[in-house]
């Protein structure tokens, strides 16, 4: 591809790649190790890079004293439902934006971009009042509705990139055969789009799973809290219990990491096809 | 539906999306003929997305925007009268404002420059195939799956003054004699949050630049090699000019995004010590938590204005001349 690499060049390259890998992986390793130490061993010198004894005490504490199982369930429900619904809705809008020409199209794309530019904090107060009027404060369904709206703009842009990579001829052939536009979309396009749809769903899921400020604002009773809200509760107290915190962090990170590992290639494609084209 | 012969000629190859889309051209008469029906279809497909975003994003944003011109305090909701520019004056009169603004600049530039440079280097080196490259990419991609807030907590633990692993490693390496209270001193706290943000953001640059690099035709490099161009020359005269659109766009998006990214600082230092690591958006959180929605909204509008001005200037400065590549 590009000339031959010199030996020195190769050494520098792999040294750099190695150092970066260590830097990336180490914090995750360290939080996991911390979570698996017995609470007393966490605050003991010298620091153990590989604990002498492993303990699940921090984890059992999370499910015993704190109600972490409920928070995980709440997050799971909210993220799955919001992520899936937002993907379905975005698919329709992305399809239109990829396949039709119309006057307000660039305005709509611009409106999607603007949602990324405005700090979400400006909307927090009025959103709280709106949800109060709708009687959806401290309600999982209410949070789902808000998250759907949060996911749609970027998801639409991302899916539009995927649609544009599929030739028009595909659904046009189906329409010649007598299918309506809608059934052509569902029966012909969607199967081809599957990797893109999975990537978009995972992206939405992870965004909802990680969202903090809206959830803190809208969910106040303990049985309705999501995982990030619970974590925020852990640090508001003056002294942080690093054992429980590490265990909670591992439990929070693990699902999204597994999803990303499963679909990272599709997600990369989704991110780049959306943005490289502008 | 009348399908004309134009369909046959409009074949597009998958994967070549970047170059083959000429959206302005008439795309067969069929879609222009049934305007009402076409309009209804567009409206029906767009409606669910539009309703959600209008109700739960745009309405609160606009309502929040007008709070900036009102006396809007959670502590006293009996008086929400219009106060003109008072909230803006309060923002500027705040003694912490200078620090907050300076920190924002350090936060954005101190993050974006290392992210861009390291991300670019990773992308250049990842372009060539090597064993385990796929695994490597997947591993360095992981920070992207973690929320900024949680990354803040993660690094808060790493930089812990007593039991933090950073102090331990630095002491073992003989670089420091005794533990440093990283997050208690404003200067080191800022360095620490920047390191955390670099950890998080490099991947995004690496992905975007790698994707752009893969669109550069090999012939360009072959020609450069024939001319005996040095590596540095090839980089600056072929690689960078070729991907400059992507570079500019990625930097623009990231600047906007980093500017509006209080999560990490919120989780790591909460703006401390003594408000010294606050950036504009964490400052906004603090004011919101104090219940002064009017002033927080004024701050928000200032952010939007600043970002819009930045975006316009940035796009003007990096815009390509007509006739240049794309």
XYZ file of C-alpha atoms in Angstrom:
604
model
C 0.000 0.000 0.000
C 2.313 2.770 1.151
C 5.972 2.034 0.595
C 7.910 -0.308 2.799
C 8.147 0.130 6.512
C 11.601 0.455 8.020
C 12.514 -1.614 11.062
C 12.777 1.491 13.225
C 9.389 2.610 11.959
C 7.844 -0.714 12.900
C 9.331 -0.610 16.388
C 8.039 2.919 16.988
C 4.637 1.980 15.642
C 4.109 -1.104 17.750
C 5.548 0.584 20.838
C 3.016 3.378 20.404
C 0.137 0.994 19.736
C 1.149 -1.056 22.771
C 1.361 1.931 25.096
C -2.004 3.201 23.915
C -3.610 -0.197 24.415
C -2.267 -0.345 27.976
C -3.495 3.166 28.665
C -6.953 2.287 27.320
C -7.397 -1.033 29.047
C -5.738 -0.331 32.394
C -8.464 1.858 33.995
C -11.047 -0.815 33.195
C -8.780 -3.512 34.595
C -8.176 -1.495 37.735
C -11.830 -0.832 38.497
C -12.582 -4.541 38.002
C -9.751 -5.588 40.320
C -10.914 -3.081 42.922
C -14.446 -4.424 42.767
C -13.200 -7.973 43.397
C -11.161 -7.140 46.481
C -12.555 -7.605 49.955
C -13.651 -4.170 51.218
C -10.795 -4.076 53.742
C -8.161 -4.927 51.128
C -9.014 -1.956 48.936
C -7.546 0.461 51.459
C -4.339 -1.356 52.245
C -0.720 -0.805 51.235
C 0.993 -1.858 49.145
C -1.737 -1.741 46.519
C -2.398 -5.214 45.158
C -2.303 -5.336 41.362
C -3.464 -8.921 41.556
C -5.470 -9.522 44.740
C -4.383 -12.362 46.987
C -7.971 -13.293 47.646
C -10.971 -12.538 45.521
C -14.252 -11.561 47.087
C -17.742 -10.892 45.792
C -18.636 -9.003 48.918
C -18.920 -5.658 47.106
C -21.374 -7.180 44.650
C -23.493 -8.924 47.242
C -23.617 -5.645 49.172
C -25.058 -3.913 46.104
C -27.927 -6.331 45.860
C -28.427 -6.588 49.614
C -28.239 -3.131 51.128
C -28.641 -1.062 47.966
C -31.362 -2.050 45.551
C -29.137 -2.303 42.521
C -31.155 -5.065 40.893
C -34.149 -2.732 40.616
C -32.006 0.002 39.079
C -30.568 -2.435 36.545
C -34.062 -3.648 35.629
C -35.326 -0.094 35.253
C -32.397 0.848 33.026
C -32.856 -2.295 30.983
C -36.566 -1.673 30.385
C -36.206 2.020 29.634
C -33.195 1.623 27.330
C -34.616 -1.322 25.403
C -38.057 0.145 24.801
C -36.813 3.662 24.051
C -33.951 2.398 21.882
C -36.178 0.097 19.821
C -38.983 2.625 19.372
C -36.571 5.389 18.419
C -34.929 3.092 15.880
C -38.283 2.235 14.295
C -39.364 5.872 14.101
C -35.984 7.036 12.817
C -36.098 4.403 10.128
C -39.138 6.043 8.571
C -37.686 9.542 8.704
C -34.264 8.352 7.520
C -35.884 6.576 4.594
C -37.661 9.736 3.490
C -34.527 11.851 3.909
C -32.480 9.385 1.878
C -34.933 8.722 -0.932
C -37.007 11.840 -1.529
C -36.187 15.354 -2.649
C -38.294 18.094 -1.108
C -37.997 21.725 -0.190
C -37.854 21.484 3.602
C -35.330 18.643 3.586
C -32.211 20.656 4.336
C -34.102 22.547 7.026
C -35.017 19.246 8.679
C -31.411 18.062 8.592
C -30.328 21.389 10.039
C -32.927 21.031 12.804
C -31.408 17.659 13.672
C -27.936 19.220 13.883
C -29.142 22.057 16.103
C -30.385 19.583 18.716
C -26.753 18.536 19.137
C -25.534 22.090 19.558
C -27.860 23.377 22.255
C -26.862 22.390 25.788
C -29.569 20.056 27.052
C -29.634 21.916 30.343
C -31.582 24.732 28.824
C -34.497 22.353 28.277
C -34.434 20.683 31.669
C -36.658 23.072 33.624
C -39.436 23.371 31.035
C -39.282 19.631 30.399
C -39.860 18.999 34.080
C -42.879 21.330 34.029
C -44.222 19.690 30.883
C -43.897 16.233 32.397
C -45.615 17.473 35.545
C -48.551 18.652 33.433
C -48.680 15.295 31.671
C -48.403 13.559 35.067
C -45.391 11.624 33.805
C -42.810 12.699 36.377
C -41.207 9.774 38.187
C -42.672 7.412 35.650
C -40.704 5.002 33.471
C -43.051 5.531 30.550
C -42.418 9.267 30.740
C -38.657 8.780 30.715
C -39.021 6.465 27.715
C -40.914 9.149 25.778
C -38.192 11.709 26.490
C -35.390 9.303 25.577
C -37.078 8.449 22.268
C -37.003 12.140 21.382
C -33.354 12.398 22.428
C -32.336 9.447 20.246
C -34.221 10.325 17.070
C -32.084 13.111 15.532
C -28.748 11.325 15.508
C -30.301 7.940 14.785
C -32.048 9.394 11.741
C -28.806 10.813 10.373
C -27.024 7.525 11.015
C -29.695 5.363 9.344
C -29.892 7.771 6.432
C -26.227 6.987 5.775
C -27.056 3.286 5.652
C -30.053 3.782 3.338
C -27.946 5.791 0.927
C -25.567 2.881 0.540
C -28.367 0.690 -0.808
C -29.250 1.136 -4.476
C -32.668 2.660 -5.224
C -33.183 -0.004 -7.857
C -33.840 -2.553 -5.140
C -37.130 -1.182 -3.912
C -38.039 0.238 -7.299
C -37.957 -3.266 -8.723
C -40.252 -4.359 -5.914
C -42.647 -1.528 -6.670
C -42.718 -2.469 -10.330
C -43.814 -5.870 -9.121
C -46.784 -4.165 -7.492
C -45.692 -3.601 -3.910
C -46.594 -0.304 -2.273
C -43.792 1.923 -1.076
C -44.472 0.925 2.481
C -44.405 -2.802 1.887
C -41.374 -2.426 -0.372
C -39.631 -0.754 2.536
C -40.583 -3.476 4.965
C -40.251 -6.556 2.830
C -37.301 -5.656 0.617
C -35.231 -2.906 2.214
C -35.299 -3.850 5.870
C -33.718 -7.276 5.494
C -30.816 -5.663 3.621
C -30.600 -2.951 6.258
C -30.325 -5.358 9.171
C -26.716 -4.574 10.177
C -27.505 -0.859 10.114
C -30.649 -1.322 12.183
C -28.820 -3.402 14.780
C -26.059 -0.794 14.981
C -28.571 2.038 15.369
C -30.470 0.178 18.067
C -27.297 -0.561 20.041
C -26.196 3.036 19.721
C -29.572 4.219 21.064
C -29.577 1.634 23.812
C -26.132 2.680 25.013
C -27.066 6.361 24.919
C -30.166 5.768 27.038
C -28.312 3.412 29.354
C -25.667 6.080 30.000
C -27.930 9.124 30.252
C -27.717 10.887 33.596
C -29.152 14.383 33.835
C -32.655 13.808 32.433
C -33.049 10.748 34.575
C -31.882 12.576 37.713
C -34.373 15.343 36.981
C -37.365 13.176 36.165
C -37.016 10.112 38.397
C -37.024 10.701 42.126
C -38.461 7.688 43.911
C -36.035 4.904 44.705
C -37.991 2.202 42.892
C -37.889 4.191 39.639
C -34.209 5.127 39.567
C -32.003 4.099 36.707
C -28.396 3.003 37.138
C -26.675 6.358 36.437
C -29.021 8.105 38.890
C -28.131 5.556 41.537
C -24.403 6.076 40.884
C -24.924 9.788 41.242
C -26.533 9.080 44.610
C -23.406 7.167 45.639
C -21.147 10.168 45.068
C -23.401 12.823 46.534
C -22.660 11.447 49.956
C -19.447 12.912 51.331
C -17.411 9.744 51.534
C -17.502 7.423 48.586
C -17.619 3.718 49.310
C -15.126 2.742 46.605
C -15.801 -0.961 46.922
C -19.517 -0.685 46.127
C -18.829 2.061 43.626
C -16.371 -0.129 41.697
C -18.765 -3.056 41.663
C -21.593 -0.798 40.502
C -19.353 0.685 37.812
C -18.428 -2.773 36.517
C -22.098 -3.819 36.415
C -22.951 -0.614 34.559
C -20.165 -0.853 32.019
C -20.407 -4.571 31.302
C -23.672 -4.706 29.285
C -22.746 -1.808 27.030
C -19.241 -3.185 26.483
C -20.631 -6.560 25.473
C -23.056 -4.919 23.054
C -20.281 -2.794 21.572
C -18.005 -5.809 21.198
C -20.835 -7.613 19.432
C -21.545 -4.842 16.952
C -18.495 -2.582 16.937
C -17.864 -3.003 13.227
C -21.418 -1.980 12.323
C -21.300 0.955 14.706
C -18.056 2.204 13.203
C -19.637 1.978 9.781
C -22.714 3.813 11.016
C -20.752 6.622 12.602
C -18.544 7.131 9.592
C -21.151 6.794 6.864
C -23.222 9.426 8.647
C -20.450 11.885 9.281
C -17.920 11.473 6.492
C -20.610 12.435 4.065
C -21.677 15.321 6.231
C -47.514 4.224 -10.505
C -45.971 4.945 -13.834
C -42.463 3.690 -13.882
C -40.404 5.210 -16.624
C -37.313 3.785 -18.188
C -35.147 6.069 -16.053
C -35.089 3.504 -13.272
C -32.823 1.244 -15.243
C -30.166 3.887 -15.674
C -30.060 4.961 -12.062
C -28.102 2.124 -10.617
C -25.862 2.906 -7.722
C -23.213 0.688 -6.334
C -23.304 0.025 -2.638
C -20.373 1.410 -0.672
C -19.624 4.195 -3.084
C -22.077 6.500 -1.356
C -19.682 9.379 -0.982
C -19.262 10.210 -4.607
C -22.267 8.926 -6.488
C -24.940 11.049 -4.870
C -26.007 14.021 -6.867
C -29.095 14.839 -4.912
C -29.889 18.013 -6.764
C -30.476 16.332 -10.087
C -33.967 15.347 -11.173
C -34.386 11.773 -10.150
C -36.870 10.540 -12.712
C -40.198 12.155 -13.383
C -42.151 9.636 -11.407
C -41.633 11.300 -8.073
C -42.567 14.733 -9.346
C -45.829 13.666 -10.964
C -47.983 12.855 -7.959
C -47.159 15.837 -5.818
C -50.045 15.517 -3.392
C -49.586 11.860 -2.902
C -45.824 12.299 -2.630
C -46.262 15.080 -0.102
C -48.604 12.953 1.973
C -46.159 10.080 1.940
C -43.314 12.314 3.088
C -45.476 13.819 5.825
C -46.665 10.425 7.026
C -43.132 9.041 7.239
C -41.749 12.134 8.951
C -44.640 12.697 11.356
C -43.721 10.402 14.280
C -40.137 11.674 14.448
C -41.235 15.288 14.060
C -43.874 15.026 16.796
C -41.501 13.459 19.324
C -38.673 15.913 18.701
C -41.017 18.909 18.608
C -42.770 18.058 21.877
C -39.893 16.724 23.971
C -36.903 18.594 22.540
C -37.825 21.753 20.689
C -40.696 22.893 22.876
C -38.640 22.662 26.117
C -35.639 24.255 24.412
C -37.625 27.242 23.211
C -39.426 27.554 26.524
C -36.045 27.348 28.242
C -34.654 29.994 25.929
C -37.314 32.507 26.926
C -36.657 31.836 30.629
C -33.376 33.655 30.052
C -35.316 36.914 29.864
C -37.462 36.231 32.921
C -37.068 36.177 36.633
C -37.346 32.420 36.964
C -36.262 31.072 40.312
C -37.439 27.799 41.771
C -37.146 29.400 45.192
C -39.877 31.893 44.355
C -42.226 31.069 41.528
C -44.709 33.831 42.325
C -42.774 36.374 40.280
C -41.822 35.187 36.812
C -41.927 38.597 35.180
C -39.840 39.688 32.218
C -36.562 41.216 33.309
C -34.901 41.956 29.984
C -31.181 41.359 30.015
C -30.764 41.194 33.778
C -29.887 37.479 33.778
C -27.160 38.100 31.209
C -25.749 40.950 33.289
C -25.713 38.652 36.313
C -23.766 36.049 34.363
C -21.078 38.535 33.404
C -20.988 40.134 36.851
C -20.271 36.799 38.543
C -16.714 36.901 39.968
C -16.161 33.264 38.934
C -17.055 34.005 35.311
C -13.454 34.667 34.215
C -12.210 31.381 35.677
C -15.101 29.444 34.196
C -14.480 30.900 30.750
C -10.730 30.294 30.936
C -11.286 26.723 32.095
C -13.653 26.118 29.176
C -10.957 27.218 26.743
C -8.362 24.967 28.417
C -10.865 22.117 28.493
C -11.737 22.369 24.790
C -8.243 22.985 23.372
C -6.409 20.819 25.884
C -8.719 17.962 24.891
C -9.067 18.431 21.174
C -5.404 18.871 20.233
C -4.074 15.666 21.864
C -7.177 13.753 20.739
C -6.613 14.825 17.148
C -2.851 14.160 17.135
C -3.009 10.757 18.859
C -6.131 9.755 16.928
C -4.421 10.667 13.653
C -1.311 8.662 14.566
C -3.430 5.638 15.511
C -5.391 5.889 12.270
C -2.224 6.126 10.146
C -0.785 3.075 11.841
C -4.001 1.089 11.814
C -4.364 1.569 8.070
C -1.884 -1.162 7.352
C -3.022 -4.691 8.099
C -1.304 -6.549 10.901
C -2.131 -9.585 12.950
C -4.846 -8.972 15.580
C -5.684 -5.591 14.076
C -9.422 -6.265 14.381
C -9.069 -7.223 18.027
C -6.893 -4.199 18.668
C -9.467 -1.866 17.153
C -12.242 -3.434 19.200
C -10.229 -3.037 22.420
C -9.317 0.608 21.945
C -12.933 1.285 20.984
C -14.321 0.427 24.423
C -14.108 3.834 26.144
C -16.768 4.989 23.694
C -19.326 2.652 25.295
C -18.961 4.236 28.735
C -20.824 7.308 29.895
C -18.842 10.475 30.562
C -20.144 10.525 34.092
C -18.867 7.028 34.788
C -15.513 7.840 33.190
C -15.309 10.695 35.643
C -15.879 8.281 38.526
C -13.352 5.813 37.086
C -10.608 8.435 36.908
C -11.590 9.892 40.234
C -10.628 6.541 41.713
C -7.400 6.294 39.675
C -6.341 9.775 40.812
C -7.390 9.219 44.430
C -4.781 10.887 46.630
C -4.433 8.072 49.151
C -5.240 4.813 47.404
C -5.083 5.911 43.804
C -3.100 3.779 41.418
C -1.641 6.799 39.587
C 0.287 7.898 42.666
C 1.386 4.329 43.315
C 2.728 3.869 39.784
C 4.478 7.256 39.753
C 6.112 6.514 43.082
C 7.230 3.084 41.900
C 8.721 4.706 38.813
C 10.513 7.190 41.047
C 8.877 10.201 39.410
C 7.342 11.529 42.618
C 8.471 11.103 46.211
C 5.146 11.269 47.955
C 1.497 11.007 46.908
C 0.056 13.988 45.052
C -3.435 15.213 45.905
C -4.354 15.440 42.229
C -7.959 16.519 42.548
C -7.407 18.938 45.421
C -5.150 21.346 43.543
C -6.824 23.289 40.706
C -3.863 22.902 38.334
C -3.405 19.163 38.703
C -7.176 18.653 38.803
C -7.456 20.271 35.368
C -4.646 18.040 34.054
C -6.423 15.001 35.477
C -9.791 15.768 33.845
C -8.010 16.445 30.554
C -6.242 13.060 30.704
C -9.613 11.395 31.317
C -11.174 13.182 28.367
C -8.273 12.307 26.073
C -8.677 8.664 27.115
C -12.301 8.890 26.051
C -12.092 10.962 22.885
C -9.110 9.656 20.923
C -11.095 6.692 19.623
C -13.617 8.845 17.832
C -10.906 10.677 15.917
C -9.133 7.416 15.128
C -12.335 5.929 13.661
C -13.284 8.953 11.591
C -9.774 9.509 10.239
C -9.248 5.823 9.510
C -12.461 5.764 7.490
C -11.352 8.824 5.545
C -7.857 7.427 4.939
C -9.353 4.334 3.399
C -10.946 6.470 0.698
C -7.574 7.732 -0.597
C -6.663 5.973 -3.842
C -3.389 4.006 -3.730
C -2.266 5.554 -7.019
C -1.654 8.869 -5.291
C 0.850 7.225 -2.976
C 2.418 5.258 -5.801
C 2.950 8.466 -7.770
C 4.441 10.158 -4.726
C 6.786 7.225 -4.182
C 7.899 7.403 -7.836
C 8.696 11.084 -7.357
C 10.784 10.150 -4.334
C 8.668 12.167 -1.900
C 9.588 11.798 1.742
C 7.125 10.433 4.298
C 6.540 13.845 5.820
C 5.964 15.370 2.391
C 3.520 12.631 1.484
C 1.645 13.215 4.715
C 1.343 16.970 4.298
C 0.837 17.125 0.538
C -1.332 14.095 -0.110
C -2.868 12.591 3.001
C -3.919 15.708 4.892
C -5.236 17.678 1.892
C -7.211 14.653 0.731
C -9.043 14.128 4.020
C -9.336 17.748 5.066
C -13.123 17.817 4.737
C -13.456 14.953 7.173
C -10.823 16.440 9.471
C -12.548 19.812 9.552
C -15.975 18.314 10.122
C -14.773 15.994 12.867
C -12.960 18.796 14.672
C -16.045 21.009 14.410
C -18.379 18.340 15.774
C -16.009 17.485 18.568
C -15.428 21.096 19.638
C -19.179 21.589 19.908
C -19.526 18.313 21.702
C -16.643 18.741 24.161
C -17.837 22.237 24.972
C -21.252 20.799 25.852
C -19.885 17.857 27.810
C -20.194 18.496 31.541
C -20.705 14.803 32.418
C -17.067 13.851 32.880
C -16.103 16.819 35.035
C -19.349 16.432 36.952
C -18.446 12.844 37.853
C -14.755 13.457 38.489
C -14.419 16.709 40.431
C -17.947 18.109 40.534
C -16.317 21.383 39.519
C -14.082 21.446 42.580
C -11.789 22.153 44.268
C -13.387 25.505 45.103
C -15.134 25.747 41.730
C -11.736 25.772 40.016
C -12.463 23.077 37.426
C -15.868 24.388 36.374
C -16.449 24.892 32.672
C -19.401 26.837 31.298
C -21.738 23.836 31.164
C -20.914 22.480 34.635
C -21.387 26.029 35.897
C -24.786 25.919 34.285
C -25.597 22.729 36.188
C -24.582 24.375 39.413
C -26.800 27.387 38.808
C -29.659 25.086 37.802
C -29.237 23.128 41.012
C -29.394 26.387 42.934
C -32.755 26.901 41.280
C -31.993 30.008 39.226
C -33.341 28.775 35.899
C -33.373 32.267 34.422
C -29.661 32.775 34.787
C -28.866 29.196 33.754
C -30.865 29.725 30.560
C -29.046 32.976 29.855
C -25.814 31.028 30.146
C -27.219 28.404 27.794
C -28.119 30.990 25.176
C -24.607 32.425 25.410
C -23.253 28.911 24.745
C -25.460 28.517 21.679
C -24.421 31.927 20.354
C -20.724 31.222 20.924
C -20.941 27.822 19.235
C -22.839 29.213 16.253
C -20.272 31.968 15.753
C -17.486 29.431 16.093
C -19.141 27.051 13.618
C -19.606 29.762 11.014
C -16.021 31.045 11.271
C -14.616 27.549 11.351
C -16.544 26.511 8.257
C -15.484 29.671 6.444
C -11.832 29.163 7.342
C -11.711 25.520 6.331
C -13.985 25.676 3.314
C -12.447 24.345 0.149
C -12.171 26.427 -2.966
C -14.718 25.714 -5.641
C -13.493 23.079 -8.041
C -11.325 21.411 -5.463
C -12.129 17.891 -4.444
C -15.808 17.650 -3.587
